CSV table of C-alpha atoms in Angstrom, one decimal:
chain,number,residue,atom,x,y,z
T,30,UNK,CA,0.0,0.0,0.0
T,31,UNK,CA,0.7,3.5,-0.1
T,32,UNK,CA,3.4,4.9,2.4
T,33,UNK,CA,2.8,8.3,4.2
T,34,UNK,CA,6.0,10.0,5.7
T,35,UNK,CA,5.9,13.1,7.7
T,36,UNK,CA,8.8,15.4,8.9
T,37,UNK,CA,9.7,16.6,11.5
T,38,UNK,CA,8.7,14.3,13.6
T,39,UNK,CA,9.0,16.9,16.4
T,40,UNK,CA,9.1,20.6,16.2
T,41,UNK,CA,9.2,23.3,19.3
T,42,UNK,CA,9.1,27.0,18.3
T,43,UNK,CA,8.8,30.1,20.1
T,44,UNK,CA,5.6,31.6,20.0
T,45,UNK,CA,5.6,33.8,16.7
T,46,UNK,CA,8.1,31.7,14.6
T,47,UNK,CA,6.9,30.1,11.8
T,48,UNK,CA,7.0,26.4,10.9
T,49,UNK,CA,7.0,24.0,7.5
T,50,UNK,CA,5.7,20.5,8.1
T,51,UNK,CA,6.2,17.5,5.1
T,52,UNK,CA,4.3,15.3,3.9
T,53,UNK,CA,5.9,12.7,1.0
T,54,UNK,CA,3.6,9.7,-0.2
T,55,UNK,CA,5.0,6.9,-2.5
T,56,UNK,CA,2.1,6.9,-5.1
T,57,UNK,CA,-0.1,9.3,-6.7
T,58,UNK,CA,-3.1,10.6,-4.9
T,59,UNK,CA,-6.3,12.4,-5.8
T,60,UNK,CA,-7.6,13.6,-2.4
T,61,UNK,CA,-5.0,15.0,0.2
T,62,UNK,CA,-6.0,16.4,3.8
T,63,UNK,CA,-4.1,17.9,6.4
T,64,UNK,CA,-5.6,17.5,10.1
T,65,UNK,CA,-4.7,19.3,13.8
T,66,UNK,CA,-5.2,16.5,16.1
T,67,UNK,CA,-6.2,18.7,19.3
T,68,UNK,CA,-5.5,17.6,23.2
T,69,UNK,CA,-9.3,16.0,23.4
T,70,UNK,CA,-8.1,13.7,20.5
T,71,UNK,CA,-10.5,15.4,18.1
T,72,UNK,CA,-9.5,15.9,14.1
T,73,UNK,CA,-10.0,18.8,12.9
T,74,UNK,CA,-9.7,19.8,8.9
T,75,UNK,CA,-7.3,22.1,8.1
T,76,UNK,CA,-7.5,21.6,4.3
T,77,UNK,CA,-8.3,19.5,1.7
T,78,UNK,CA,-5.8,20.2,-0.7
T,79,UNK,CA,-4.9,17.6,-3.2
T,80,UNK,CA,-3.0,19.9,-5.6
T,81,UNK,CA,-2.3,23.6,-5.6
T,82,UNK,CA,-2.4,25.8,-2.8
T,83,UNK,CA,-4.8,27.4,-0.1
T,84,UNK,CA,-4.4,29.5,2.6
T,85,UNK,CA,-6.7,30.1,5.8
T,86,UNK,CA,-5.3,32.7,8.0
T,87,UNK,CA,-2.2,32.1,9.6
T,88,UNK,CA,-2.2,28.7,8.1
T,89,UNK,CA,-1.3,27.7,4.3
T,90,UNK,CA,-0.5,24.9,2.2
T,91,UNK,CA,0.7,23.6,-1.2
T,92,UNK,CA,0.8,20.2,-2.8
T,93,UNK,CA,2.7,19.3,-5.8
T,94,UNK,CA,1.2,16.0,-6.8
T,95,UNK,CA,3.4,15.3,-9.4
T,96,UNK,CA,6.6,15.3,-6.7
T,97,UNK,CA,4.0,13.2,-4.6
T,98,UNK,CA,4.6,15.9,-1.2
T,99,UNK,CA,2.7,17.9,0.3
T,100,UNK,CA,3.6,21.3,2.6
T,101,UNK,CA,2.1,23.1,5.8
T,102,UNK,CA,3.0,26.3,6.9
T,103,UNK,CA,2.1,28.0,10.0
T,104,UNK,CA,3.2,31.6,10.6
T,105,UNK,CA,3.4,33.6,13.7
T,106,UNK,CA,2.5,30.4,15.7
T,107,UNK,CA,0.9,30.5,18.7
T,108,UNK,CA,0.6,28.1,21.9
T,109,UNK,CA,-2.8,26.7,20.5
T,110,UNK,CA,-1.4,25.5,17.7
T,111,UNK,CA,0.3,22.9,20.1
T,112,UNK,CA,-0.7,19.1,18.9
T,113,UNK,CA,-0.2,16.6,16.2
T,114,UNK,CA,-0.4,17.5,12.6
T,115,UNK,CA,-1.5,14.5,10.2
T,116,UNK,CA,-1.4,14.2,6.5
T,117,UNK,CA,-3.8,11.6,5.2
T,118,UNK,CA,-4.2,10.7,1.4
T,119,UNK,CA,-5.9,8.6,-0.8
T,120,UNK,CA,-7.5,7.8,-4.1
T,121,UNK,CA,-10.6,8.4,-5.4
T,122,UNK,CA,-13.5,7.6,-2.5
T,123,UNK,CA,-11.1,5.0,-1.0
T,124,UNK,CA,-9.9,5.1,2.4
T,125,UNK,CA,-7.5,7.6,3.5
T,126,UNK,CA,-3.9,6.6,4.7
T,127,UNK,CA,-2.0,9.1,7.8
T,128,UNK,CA,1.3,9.1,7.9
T,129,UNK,CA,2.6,9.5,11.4
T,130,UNK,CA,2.3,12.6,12.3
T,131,UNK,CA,4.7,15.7,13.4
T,132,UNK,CA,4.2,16.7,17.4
T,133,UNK,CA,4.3,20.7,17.5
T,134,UNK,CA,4.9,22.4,21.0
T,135,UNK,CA,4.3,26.0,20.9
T,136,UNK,CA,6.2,27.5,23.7
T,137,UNK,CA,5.3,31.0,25.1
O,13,UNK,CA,-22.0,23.8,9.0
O,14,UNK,CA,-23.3,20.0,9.3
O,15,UNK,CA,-21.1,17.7,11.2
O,16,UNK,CA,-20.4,14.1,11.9
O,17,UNK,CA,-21.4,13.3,15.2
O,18,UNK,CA,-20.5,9.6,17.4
O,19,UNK,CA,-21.8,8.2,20.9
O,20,UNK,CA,-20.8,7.3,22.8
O,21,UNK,CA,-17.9,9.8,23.7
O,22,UNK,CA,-16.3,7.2,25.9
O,23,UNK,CA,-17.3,3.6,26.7
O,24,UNK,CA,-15.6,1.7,29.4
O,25,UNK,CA,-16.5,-2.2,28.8
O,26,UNK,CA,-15.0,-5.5,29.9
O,27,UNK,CA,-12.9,-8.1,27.8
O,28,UNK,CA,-14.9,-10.5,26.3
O,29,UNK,CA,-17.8,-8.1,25.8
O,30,UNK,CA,-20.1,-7.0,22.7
O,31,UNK,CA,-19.6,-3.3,22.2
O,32,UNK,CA,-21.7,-0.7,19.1
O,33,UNK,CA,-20.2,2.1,18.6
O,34,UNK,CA,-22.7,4.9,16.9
O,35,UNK,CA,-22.5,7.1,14.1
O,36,UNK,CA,-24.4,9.7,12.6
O,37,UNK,CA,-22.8,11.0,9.3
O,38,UNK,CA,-23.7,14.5,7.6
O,39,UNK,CA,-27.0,13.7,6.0
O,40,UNK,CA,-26.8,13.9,2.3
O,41,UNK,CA,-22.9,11.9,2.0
O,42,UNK,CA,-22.9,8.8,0.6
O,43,UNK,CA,-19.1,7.1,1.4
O,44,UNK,CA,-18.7,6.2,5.2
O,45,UNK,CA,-16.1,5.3,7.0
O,46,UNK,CA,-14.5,4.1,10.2
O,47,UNK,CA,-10.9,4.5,11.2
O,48,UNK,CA,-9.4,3.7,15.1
O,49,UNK,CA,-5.9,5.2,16.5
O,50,UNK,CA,-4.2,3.3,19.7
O,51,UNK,CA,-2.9,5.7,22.0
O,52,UNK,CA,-0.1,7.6,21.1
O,53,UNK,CA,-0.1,6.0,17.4
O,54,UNK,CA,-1.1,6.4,13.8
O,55,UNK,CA,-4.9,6.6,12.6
O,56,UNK,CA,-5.6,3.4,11.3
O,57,UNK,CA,-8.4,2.4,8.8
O,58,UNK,CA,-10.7,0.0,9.2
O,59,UNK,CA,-13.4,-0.5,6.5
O,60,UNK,CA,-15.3,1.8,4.1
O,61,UNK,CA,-19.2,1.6,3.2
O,62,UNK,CA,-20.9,2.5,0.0
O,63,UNK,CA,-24.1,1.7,-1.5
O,64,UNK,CA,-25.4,-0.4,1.4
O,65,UNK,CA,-22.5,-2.5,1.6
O,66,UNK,CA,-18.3,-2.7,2.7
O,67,UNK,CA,-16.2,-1.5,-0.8
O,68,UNK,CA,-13.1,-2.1,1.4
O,69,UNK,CA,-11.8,-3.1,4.7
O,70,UNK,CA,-8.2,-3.5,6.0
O,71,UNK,CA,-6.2,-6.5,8.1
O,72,UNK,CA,-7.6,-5.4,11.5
O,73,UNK,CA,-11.2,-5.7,10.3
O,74,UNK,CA,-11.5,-9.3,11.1
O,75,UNK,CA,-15.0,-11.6,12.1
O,76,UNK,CA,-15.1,-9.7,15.3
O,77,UNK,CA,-16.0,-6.5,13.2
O,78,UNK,CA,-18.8,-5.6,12.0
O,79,UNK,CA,-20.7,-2.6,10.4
O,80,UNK,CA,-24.6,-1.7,9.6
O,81,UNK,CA,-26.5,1.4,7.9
O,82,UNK,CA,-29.5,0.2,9.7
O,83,UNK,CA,-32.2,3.4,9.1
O,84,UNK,CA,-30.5,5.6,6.4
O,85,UNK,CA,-29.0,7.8,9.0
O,86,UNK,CA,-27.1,6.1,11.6
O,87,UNK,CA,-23.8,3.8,11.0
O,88,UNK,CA,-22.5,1.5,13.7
O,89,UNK,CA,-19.3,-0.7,14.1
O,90,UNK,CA,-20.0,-3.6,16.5
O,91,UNK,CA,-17.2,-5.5,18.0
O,92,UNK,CA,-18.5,-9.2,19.3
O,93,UNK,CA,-16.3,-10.3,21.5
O,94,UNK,CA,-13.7,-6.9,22.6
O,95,UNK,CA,-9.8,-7.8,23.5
O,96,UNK,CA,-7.8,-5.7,25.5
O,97,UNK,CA,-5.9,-4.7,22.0
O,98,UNK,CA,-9.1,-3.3,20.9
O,99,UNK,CA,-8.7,0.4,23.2
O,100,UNK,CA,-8.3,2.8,20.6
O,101,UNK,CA,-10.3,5.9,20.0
O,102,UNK,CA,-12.6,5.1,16.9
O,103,UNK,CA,-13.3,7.3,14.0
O,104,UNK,CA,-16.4,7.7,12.1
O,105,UNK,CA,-15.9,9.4,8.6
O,106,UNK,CA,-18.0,10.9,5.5
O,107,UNK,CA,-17.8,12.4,2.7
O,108,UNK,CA,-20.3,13.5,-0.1
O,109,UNK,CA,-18.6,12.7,-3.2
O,110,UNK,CA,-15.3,10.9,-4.2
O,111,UNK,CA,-13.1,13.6,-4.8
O,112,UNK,CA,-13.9,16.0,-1.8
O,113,UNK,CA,-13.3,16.1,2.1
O,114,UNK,CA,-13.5,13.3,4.4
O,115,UNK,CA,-15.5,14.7,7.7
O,116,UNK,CA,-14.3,13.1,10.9
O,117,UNK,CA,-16.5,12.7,13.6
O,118,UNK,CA,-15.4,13.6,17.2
O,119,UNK,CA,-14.5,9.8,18.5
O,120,UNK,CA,-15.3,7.1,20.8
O,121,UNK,CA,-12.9,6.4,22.9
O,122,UNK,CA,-13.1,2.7,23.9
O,123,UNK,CA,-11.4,1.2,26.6
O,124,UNK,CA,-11.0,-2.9,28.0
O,125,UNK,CA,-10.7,-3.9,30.6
């Protein structure tokens, strides 16, 4: 099956830095989605983003499908951006494959 | 904005036990899913529904699994007989149309005992 790698696997900032998180995958993709994992466990979408990019706020992202990676960038972090960060793809309406995460401590 | 929404939130049950865990996905979507993650790991998947039946399911979804659209609105995963492997958080999933977000419900996060 497909393999999902994400890098760092850690990452502590300063509150304000900014921060790119990776996301390679080993085949090609159609669907693409980047999820905060919060301290009650919960996922939440931060995009859907299977090629191109997007931004929402402080947070952006671009995917180049054809290189088969995927990037996230947070700016002028803050401590609730604390948590995991997963990138899960997958083809089609099949399921959807995480890689294993990269833990972000926001520090104040 | 519609969600995905799972009960119960936590379930405490003992080994050996017959456990449903409740879904109800956003009304008009047609794929569902369910997907578990172990403590401190990886999300996992576990099978995927369409059309009234299972279109895929991985390793981990053995006999002991199982997984209903019983009314058109809710979607359950039963677990017959639960081992002490099977505390994980579990994920219900939908999505309207194949190439567009997967919503995640909030979890149920199992534990046995």
């Amino acid at each position: 099956g497909i393999q999902v790698e994400q890098s760092p696997p850690d990452l502590i900032l300063q509150e304000g830095a900014n921060s790119t998180l990776r996301c390679n995958f080993s085949d090609s993709v159609n669907n693409l989605q980047w999820f905060h994992q919060n301290p009650w466990g919960q996922l939440i979408n931060l995009f859907y983003i299977p090629s191109g990019t997007k931004q929402n706020g402080r947070l952006s992202a671009t995917t180049v499908a054809t290189e088969r990676y995927s990037l996230l960038y947070i700016s002028s972090s803050q401590t609730t951006d604390s948590g995991v960060y997963f990138c899960a793809v997958g083809t089609n309406a099949g399921k959807s494959t995480f890689g294993d995460g990269t833990t972000l401590t926001v520090k104040p | 904005e519609p969600e995905v929404t799972q009960t119960p939130s936590h379930q405490v049950t003992q080994m050996g036990q017959e456990v449903i865990l409740r879904c109800v996905p956003i009304s008009n979507h047609l794929y569902f899913y369910w997907y578990r993650q172990i403590l401190g790991q990886k999300v996992e998947f576990l099978v995927s529904f369409y059309n009234n039946e299972i279109s895929e399911k991985s390793e981990i979804f053995d006999d002991q699994f199982s997984v209903e659209r019983p009314d058109g609105s809710n979607f359950t995963l039963k677990i017959r007989s639960t081992k002490l492997e099977d505390s994980a958080m579990y994920f219900c999933a939908s999505r309207l149309q194949v190439l567009e977000t997967q919503y995640f419900g909030p979890g149920t996060r199992l534990l046995v005992l």
